[in-house]
Amino acid sequence: MAMRSLAKRPGGFVAGFLAVFFGAAMVMAFGSLLDTAGGPGVPESSVETLETMAFVVGGYGLALVIFAVVSTMSLTVRQRAREMALLKSVGATPGQVRRLIVGETMLLALAAVALAVPASMLLGRLLFAALRETGQVDAGIEHVFGPAAVSMGVANGLTAALVGALLTARRATRMRAVEAMVDAAGAGEAGPLMGRWRWIGALLGLAATAGAVVTTLTVMDGEGVDVFMSAGPGVVAAALTVALLAPVLLRVTTVLLGWPVRLLGGVSGQLAVGNVRRRTGELARAVMPVTLFTTVTAGTLAMQRLENVQLKAEGAVVLEESRTMETMNYVVVGIIAAFCCIMLVNTLVAATAFRRREFGQQRLAGATPGQVLRMVGAESALVAGAGVVFGLLASLTALVPFAHARAGVWFPSDGWVWGIHGAVAGFAVLITLVASVGTARRLIRRSSAVEAVLAA
């Protein structure tokens, strides 16, 4: 049954497939550095660099990958609420529905992980080449892709997909058929804005962020480049905390900006605010990658800029010793930012494409295509605004303590530090608008309003 469903509706599974594919490829690429470090004749200094890059950077990426994959897989399965409701209405038991969801998800994840292997081999080779060209590993070492990389990627991809499937299956099996049909029709979101486990995760993330801030301001104060050892994990912890709080933050943003959006947007603005209020939980899935991208990218690049300014004042010897940390930070930003952008576009396209029937109904009710697109644009502005504003605030929880511990100031005076924040925010807003409005425009141009309603 799972195979038939995948073959019948492949489009609905693209988002989940891509999430597992890119996540597994990233983890395998970093895992290959462990295979390389374990090779014969590798100098101890190179082993230390490779293992640090694999564990530290790979660890950051692993946390974000699991988070993103679980969120995307949950969205992919949740979009089939109507199908789940119909199955339950004709007598399917909760166990059968659960096995269907898990079976489909694991088949999808297995295919994604298998195809991620060649991509991760190329990515791992490029990553190793960057380390060798900057002189951080011995020139005679050859890149190795082996069991450590494969086992890490397979375990991560399959575990994240399984967790996402089980969480969504639990929600689907607990809802009665009538409730599921109402939920699928978009009439509203039942239940609390955030579940108990989400609150627990947010509180744990908040505690981790606070611990990193205290450590940076006390233990690491005046420790030079080693300040990154606490500030780096701190910015990732802050990013995950804000991402977990995305439904609450989106609701707050809607309350604060709802009136100006309705005033400036007219009918489209009113529809947008109503949709965001009614579908906060669903749209919050798009806020999460925005906050992750904004927090990690702005925070890490700004700290590295401040570090470079300090290093120029301290001399070339310190600059040489900090080269590994600088490369590691740029790799963190490059890999994680690219992954978050992919997940953002992936989530927005999947969520917007699922609304084909809704757009058709609005057009049958008298809305013009332009009004529908402006509605989607206003929704995207609220989503991007919530992600960017709170993402930038979260990045400051790492940058401010880092600036005090490293340079003795609370707020850096270097203009590039704040210019980085502005550039990151602008890029996040642009990506959000292009992905959502572009998808809606293609849906509207592809079929008439009647065809969209009948085909959905």
PDB file of C-alpha atoms in Angstrom, residues 22 55 82 93 119 236 253 273 283 297 318 328 347 360 366 376 385 400:
ATOM      1  CA  PHE A  22      20.459  17.076   1.696  1.00  0.00           C
ATOM      2  CA  PHE A  55      32.786  16.601  15.456  1.00  0.00           C
ATOM      3  CA  ARG A  82      -7.826  14.239   4.186  1.00  0.00           C
ATOM      4  CA  THR A  93      -7.444   1.080  12.464  1.00  0.00           C
ATOM      5  CA  ALA A 119      26.634  13.608  -3.622  1.00  0.00           C
ATOM      6  CA  VAL A 236      23.350  27.272  17.479  1.00  0.00           C
ATOM      7  CA  THR A 253       4.309  39.151  14.968  1.00  0.00           C
ATOM      8  CA  VAL A 273      -3.746  38.153   8.453  1.00  0.00           C
ATOM      9  CA  LEU A 283       3.120  28.556   8.574  1.00  0.00           C
ATOM     10  CA  THR A 297      24.655  33.073   9.546  1.00  0.00           C
ATOM     11  CA  VAL A 318      47.867  34.888  16.591  1.00  0.00           C
ATOM     12  CA  MET A 328      35.747  26.155  10.485  1.00  0.00           C
ATOM     13  CA  THR A 347       9.101  24.065   2.913  1.00  0.00           C
ATOM     14  CA  GLY A 360      -9.137  28.220  -6.731  1.00  0.00           C
ATOM     15  CA  GLY A 366     -14.398  36.823  -6.786  1.00  0.00           C
ATOM     16  CA  VAL A 376       0.506  35.272  -0.387  1.00  0.00           C
ATOM     17  CA  GLY A 385       9.406  39.310   9.526  1.00  0.00           C
ATOM     18  CA  VAL A 400      27.197  40.579  22.583  1.00  0.00           C
TER      19      VAL A 400
END
